[in-house]
PDB file of C-alpha atoms in Angstrom:
ATOM      1  CA  MET A   1      13.185-137.979   7.851  1.00 35.00           C
ATOM      2  CA  THR A   2      13.233-134.220   7.394  1.00 39.00           C
ATOM      3  CA  ASP A   3      10.766-132.482   4.581  1.00 40.00           C
ATOM      4  CA  VAL A   4      12.366-131.337   1.652  1.00 40.00           C
ATOM      5  CA  LEU A   5      10.058-128.367  -0.169  1.00 42.00           C
ATOM      6  CA  ASP A   6      11.893-128.114  -3.565  1.00 41.00           C
ATOM      7  CA  VAL A   7      10.930-124.743  -4.675  1.00 42.00           C
ATOM      8  CA  ARG A   8      11.600-124.839  -8.170  1.00 38.00           C
ATOM      9  CA  ALA A   9       8.512-127.107  -8.296  1.00 35.00           C
ATOM     10  CA  SER A  10       6.495-125.733  -5.965  1.00 38.00           C
ATOM     11  CA  SER A  11       3.095-124.154  -7.507  1.00 31.00           C
ATOM     12  CA  HIS A  12       1.913-121.532  -5.028  1.00 35.00           C
ATOM     13  CA  ALA A  13       4.396-118.534  -5.887  1.00 39.00           C
ATOM     14  CA  ALA A  14       4.656-117.394  -9.320  1.00 38.00           C
ATOM     15  CA  PHE A  15       8.604-117.450  -9.445  1.00 42.00           C
ATOM     16  CA  HIS A  16       8.085-120.928  -8.855  1.00 43.00           C
ATOM     17  CA  LYS A  17       6.152-120.789 -11.502  1.00 38.00           C
ATOM     18  CA  GLY A  18       9.210-119.325 -14.212  1.00 43.00           C
ATOM     19  CA  THR A  19       7.752-116.481 -14.196  1.00 38.00           C
ATOM     20  CA  LYS A  20       8.549-113.324 -12.911  1.00 45.00           C
ATOM     21  CA  GLN A  21       7.503-111.681  -9.680  1.00 50.00           C
ATOM     22  CA  LEU A  22       8.829-108.298  -9.422  1.00 50.00           C
ATOM     23  CA  ALA A  23       7.076-107.233  -6.332  1.00 54.00           C
ATOM     24  CA  ALA A  24       7.024-108.657  -2.961  1.00 55.00           C
ATOM     25  CA  ARG A  25       4.043-109.325  -1.215  1.00 53.00           C
ATOM     26  CA  VAL A  26       3.385-106.407   1.877  1.00 56.00           C
ATOM     27  CA  GLY A  27       1.273-105.321   4.473  1.00 53.00           C
ATOM     28  CA  ARG A  28      -0.305-107.798   7.108  1.00 59.00           C
ATOM     29  CA  GLU A  29      -3.941-108.913   5.829  1.00 70.00           C
ATOM     30  CA  HIS A  30      -2.570-112.007   4.619  1.00 74.00           C
ATOM     31  CA  GLN A  31      -0.275-112.730   7.828  1.00 83.00           C
ATOM     32  CA  ARG A  32      -0.912-116.202   9.936  1.00 88.00           C
ATOM     33  CA  TYR A  33      -1.481-115.590  13.593  1.00 90.00           C
ATOM     34  CA  ASP A  34      -1.452-118.116  16.030  1.00 89.00           C
ATOM     35  CA  THR A  35      -4.122-118.491  18.421  1.00 90.00           C
ATOM     36  CA  ASP A  36      -3.338-116.025  21.212  1.00 92.00           C
ATOM     37  CA  GLY A  37      -1.833-113.194  18.424  1.00 90.00           C
ATOM     38  CA  THR A  38       1.600-114.476  17.853  1.00 93.00           C
ATOM     39  CA  ARG A  39       3.007-113.487  14.838  1.00 93.00           C
ATOM     40  CA  LEU A  40       4.078-116.487  13.383  1.00 95.00           C
ATOM     41  CA  VAL A  41       7.663-115.703  11.024  1.00 96.00           C
ATOM     42  CA  ALA A  42       9.761-117.918   7.962  1.00 97.00           C
ATOM     43  CA  GLY A  43      12.804-117.296   7.399  1.00 98.00           C
ATOM     44  CA  CYS A  44      16.266-119.421   5.843  1.00 98.00           C
ATOM     45  CA  VAL A  45      19.406-119.628   6.464  1.00 98.00           C
ATOM     46  CA  PRO A  46      20.723-119.355   2.553  1.00 98.00           C
ATOM     47  CA  TYR A  47      23.850-121.271   1.756  1.00 98.00           C
ATOM     48  CA  ARG A  48      26.059-123.406  -0.931  1.00 98.00           C
ATOM     49  CA  MET A  49      28.743-125.583  -0.497  1.00 96.00           C
ATOM     50  CA  THR A  50      32.171-124.690  -2.585  1.00 95.00           C
ATOM     51  CA  HIS A  51      35.483-126.408  -2.247  1.00 94.00           C
ATOM     52  CA  THR A  52      36.612-124.713   0.535  1.00 93.00           C
ATOM     53  CA  GLY A  53      33.458-125.806   3.061  1.00 95.00           C
ATOM     54  CA  CYS A  54      29.782-124.358   2.995  1.00 97.00           C
ATOM     55  CA  GLU A  55      29.538-120.528   3.478  1.00 98.00           C
ATOM     56  CA  VAL A  56      26.189-118.645   4.380  1.00 98.00           C
ATOM     57  CA  LEU A  57      24.333-115.235   2.192  1.00 98.00           C
ATOM     58  CA  LEU A  58      23.534-112.951   4.146  1.00 98.00           C
ATOM     59  CA  ILE A  59      22.072-109.537   3.563  1.00 98.00           C
ATOM     60  CA  THR A  60      21.436-106.091   5.033  1.00 97.00           C
ATOM     61  CA  ASN A  61      18.385-105.345   6.491  1.00 94.00           C
ATOM     62  CA  ARG A  62      16.489-102.113   4.762  1.00 92.00           C
ATOM     63  CA  LYS A  63      18.993-100.101   7.019  1.00 92.00           C
ATOM     64  CA  GLN A  64      22.190-101.468   5.608  1.00 91.00           C
ATOM     65  CA  THR A  65      22.734-101.185   9.155  1.00 95.00           C
ATOM     66  CA  HIS A  66      22.921-105.026  10.066  1.00 96.00           C
ATOM     67  CA  TRP A  67      23.879-108.507   7.821  1.00 98.00           C
ATOM     68  CA  ILE A  68      20.839-110.593   8.588  1.00 98.00           C
ATOM     69  CA  ILE A  69      19.648-113.323   6.876  1.00 98.00           C
ATOM     70  CA  PRO A  70      15.753-113.129   5.055  1.00 98.00           C
ATOM     71  CA  LYS A  71      12.792-113.632   7.188  1.00 96.00           C
ATOM     72  CA  GLY A  72       9.067-112.784   6.472  1.00 95.00           C
ATOM     73  CA  GLY A  73       5.617-113.031   7.993  1.00 92.00           C
ATOM     74  CA  TRP A  74       3.969-116.760   7.382  1.00 91.00           C
ATOM     75  CA  GLU A  75       1.025-116.288   4.897  1.00 92.00           C
ATOM     76  CA  THR A  76      -2.287-117.847   5.567  1.00 91.00           C
ATOM     77  CA  ASP A  77      -2.191-119.144   1.633  1.00 93.00           C
ATOM     78  CA  GLU A  78       1.067-121.434   2.381  1.00 94.00           C
ATOM     79  CA  SER A  79       2.510-123.366   4.886  1.00 95.00           C
ATOM     80  CA  ALA A  80       6.167-122.185   6.336  1.00 96.00           C
ATOM     81  CA  THR A  81       8.311-123.814   3.779  1.00 97.00           C
ATOM     82  CA  GLU A  82       6.945-121.828   1.247  1.00 96.00           C
ATOM     83  CA  ALA A  83       6.985-119.022   2.611  1.00 96.00           C
ATOM     84  CA  ALA A  84      10.913-119.057   4.235  1.00 97.00           C
ATOM     85  CA  ALA A  85      11.310-119.441  -0.038  1.00 97.00           C
ATOM     86  CA  ARG A  86       9.572-116.569  -0.823  1.00 96.00           C
ATOM     87  CA  GLU A  87      11.145-114.371   1.564  1.00 97.00           C
ATOM     88  CA  SER A  88      14.108-115.875   0.104  1.00 98.00           C
ATOM     89  CA  TYR A  89      13.314-114.783  -2.950  1.00 97.00           C
ATOM     90  CA  GLU A  90      11.930-111.527  -1.962  1.00 96.00           C
ATOM     91  CA  GLU A  91      14.827-110.260  -0.144  1.00 97.00           C
ATOM     92  CA  ALA A  92      18.070-111.636  -1.063  1.00 98.00           C
ATOM     93  CA  GLY A  93      17.083-112.913  -4.669  1.00 98.00           C
ATOM     94  CA  VAL A  94      18.093-116.689  -4.390  1.00 98.00           C
ATOM     95  CA  VAL A  95      15.998-119.781  -5.026  1.00 97.00           C
ATOM     96  CA  GLY A  96      16.811-123.633  -4.052  1.00 97.00           C
ATOM     97  CA  GLU A  97      16.139-126.281  -2.226  1.00 96.00           C
ATOM     98  CA  VAL A  98      14.846-126.261   1.309  1.00 97.00           C
ATOM     99  CA  GLY A  99      15.437-128.524   3.944  1.00 97.00           C
ATOM    100  CA  ALA A 100      15.808-128.912   7.442  1.00 95.00           C
ATOM    101  CA  LEU A 101      14.527-126.241  10.644  1.00 98.00           C
ATOM    102  CA  LEU A 102      17.485-125.289  11.913  1.00 98.00           C
ATOM    103  CA  TYR A 103      16.204-123.544  14.573  1.00 98.00           C
ATOM    104  CA  GLN A 104      13.100-122.169  16.057  1.00 97.00           C
ATOM    105  CA  PHE A 105      12.240-119.234  19.062  1.00 95.00           C
ATOM    106  CA  ASP A 106       9.835-116.842  20.336  1.00 95.00           C
ATOM    107  CA  HIS A 107      10.359-113.186  20.371  1.00 91.00           C
ATOM    108  CA  VAL A 108       8.964-110.030  21.701  1.00 92.00           C
ATOM    109  CA  GLY A 109       9.183-108.039  18.301  1.00 80.00           C
ATOM    110  CA  LYS A 110       8.527-104.155  17.513  1.00 77.00           C
ATOM    111  CA  LYS A 111       5.911-102.531  19.971  1.00 86.00           C
ATOM    112  CA  GLY A 112       5.871-105.963  21.969  1.00 89.00           C
ATOM    113  CA  ALA A 113       3.903-108.108  19.399  1.00 90.00           C
ATOM    114  CA  LYS A 114       4.819-111.804  20.331  1.00 95.00           C
ATOM    115  CA  GLN A 115       6.226-113.818  16.973  1.00 95.00           C
ATOM    116  CA  GLU A 116       6.950-117.151  16.561  1.00 96.00           C
ATOM    117  CA  HIS A 117       9.851-117.490  13.840  1.00 97.00           C
ATOM    118  CA  HIS A 118      11.019-121.156  12.162  1.00 97.00           C
ATOM    119  CA  TYR A 119      14.857-120.842  10.270  1.00 98.00           C
ATOM    120  CA  TYR A 120      14.966-123.142   7.434  1.00 98.00           C
ATOM    121  CA  ALA A 121      18.630-124.065   5.842  1.00 98.00           C
ATOM    122  CA  LEU A 122      17.727-123.108   2.498  1.00 98.00           C
ATOM    123  CA  ARG A 123      20.702-124.683  -0.232  1.00 98.00           C
ATOM    124  CA  VAL A 124      21.045-121.926  -3.050  1.00 98.00           C
ATOM    125  CA  ASP A 125      20.429-123.191  -6.573  1.00 97.00           C
ATOM    126  CA  GLN A 126      20.725-120.681  -8.737  1.00 97.00           C
ATOM    127  CA  MET A 127      21.192-116.548  -7.509  1.00 97.00           C
ATOM    128  CA  LEU A 128      18.955-113.961  -9.399  1.00 97.00           C
ATOM    129  CA  GLU A 129      20.184-110.538 -10.342  1.00 95.00           C
ATOM    130  CA  VAL A 130      16.354-109.218 -10.515  1.00 95.00           C
ATOM    131  CA  PHE A 131      14.574-109.133  -7.657  1.00 95.00           C
ATOM    132  CA  PRO A 132      11.957-107.561  -5.430  1.00 95.00           C
ATOM    133  CA  GLU A 133      13.978-106.334  -3.139  1.00 96.00           C
ATOM    134  CA  ALA A 134      18.015-105.945  -4.993  1.00 96.00           C
ATOM    135  CA  SER A 135      17.340-102.186  -4.063  1.00 95.00           C
ATOM    136  CA  GLN A 136      16.750-102.325  -0.682  1.00 95.00           C
ATOM    137  CA  ARG A 137      19.679-104.652   0.209  1.00 96.00           C
ATOM    138  CA  GLN A 138      23.735-106.167  -0.213  1.00 97.00           C
ATOM    139  CA  ARG A 139      24.008-109.739   0.137  1.00 97.00           C
ATOM    140  CA  GLN A 140      27.356-111.208   0.375  1.00 98.00           C
ATOM    141  CA  TRP A 141      28.270-114.647   0.538  1.00 98.00           C
ATOM    142  CA  LEU A 142      31.211-115.810   3.585  1.00 98.00           C
ATOM    143  CA  PRO A 143      32.299-118.388   5.049  1.00 98.00           C
ATOM    144  CA  ILE A 144      30.158-120.088   7.781  1.00 98.00           C
ATOM    145  CA  ALA A 145      31.941-118.918  10.637  1.00 97.00           C
ATOM    146  CA  GLU A 146      32.088-115.507   9.334  1.00 98.00           C
ATOM    147  CA  ALA A 147      28.920-115.388   8.774  1.00 98.00           C
ATOM    148  CA  GLN A 148      27.983-116.685  12.286  1.00 98.00           C
ATOM    149  CA  ALA A 149      30.009-114.075  13.713  1.00 97.00           C
ATOM    150  CA  LEU A 150      28.537-111.157  12.081  1.00 97.00           C
ATOM    151  CA  CYS A 151      25.313-111.917  11.781  1.00 97.00           C
ATOM    152  CA  ALA A 152      24.012-111.342  15.637  1.00 94.00           C
ATOM    153  CA  ARG A 153      20.512-111.014  15.363  1.00 94.00           C
ATOM    154  CA  LYS A 154      18.993-113.530  17.859  1.00 93.00           C
ATOM    155  CA  GLY A 155      17.733-116.651  16.105  1.00 95.00           C
ATOM    156  CA  MET A 156      19.352-115.750  13.350  1.00 97.00           C
ATOM    157  CA  HIS A 157      22.608-116.269  14.778  1.00 97.00           C
ATOM    158  CA  GLU A 158      21.054-119.816  16.156  1.00 98.00           C
ATOM    159  CA  ALA A 159      20.288-121.042  12.418  1.00 98.00           C
ATOM    160  CA  ILE A 160      23.623-120.633  11.147  1.00 98.00           C
ATOM    161  CA  GLY A 161      25.362-122.794  14.000  1.00 98.00           C
ATOM    162  CA  VAL A 162      22.813-125.323  13.935  1.00 98.00           C
ATOM    163  CA  LEU A 163      23.627-125.091   9.911  1.00 98.00           C
ATOM    164  CA  ARG A 164      26.985-124.292  10.717  1.00 97.00           C
ATOM    165  CA  GLN A 165      27.121-128.482  12.858  1.00 97.00           C
ATOM    166  CA  LEU A 166      25.708-130.014  10.677  1.00 96.00           C
ATOM    167  CA  LYS A 167      28.117-129.370   8.141  1.00 94.00           C
ATOM    168  CA  ALA A 168      30.899-130.247  10.094  1.00 91.00           C
ATOM    169  CA  SER A 169      29.133-133.485  11.280  1.00 88.00           C
ATOM    170  CA  GLU A 170      28.623-133.995   7.381  1.00 84.00           C
ATOM    171  CA  THR A 171      32.921-133.926   6.268  1.00 67.00           C
ATOM    172  CA  THR A 172      33.399-135.978   9.658  1.00 63.00           C
ATOM    173  CA  LEU A 173      31.583-138.708   8.187  1.00 53.00           C
TER     174      LEU A 173
END
């Protein structure tokens, strides 16, 4: 049984309580690290079901040069799923239900820093027009196969692929 977090009912962050959180969390003073110094990162593959099938919401990185999924540092006052939901709100302006862990992998980030990434499915219930990073990013809904092809970043591409397989198996049952 997969643990599911309904971010609408979570009490850890102001935006989950129905108030507006207009600024994204910044800085790394509250970042969560593994015992060996590996930075823990969480993100989501935001998706919705339409009459034509599963669509994934991609966002641009801040430089607006690549299409990615929301992700960021997992902080000490939240679980991995809460961090993933928060990042989805801050970066993509979406709120919904966090579901299955789709993909986990180790990564060496900028400057050689070790990272452990955790990517979850996020069934989108609400897409907001006002959100913390709206002026820094573009966002686009795409059929899941197109989203996977367009999002080439390691780990993100694979997470979309796992969701694609899960959704394809649901339609064949």
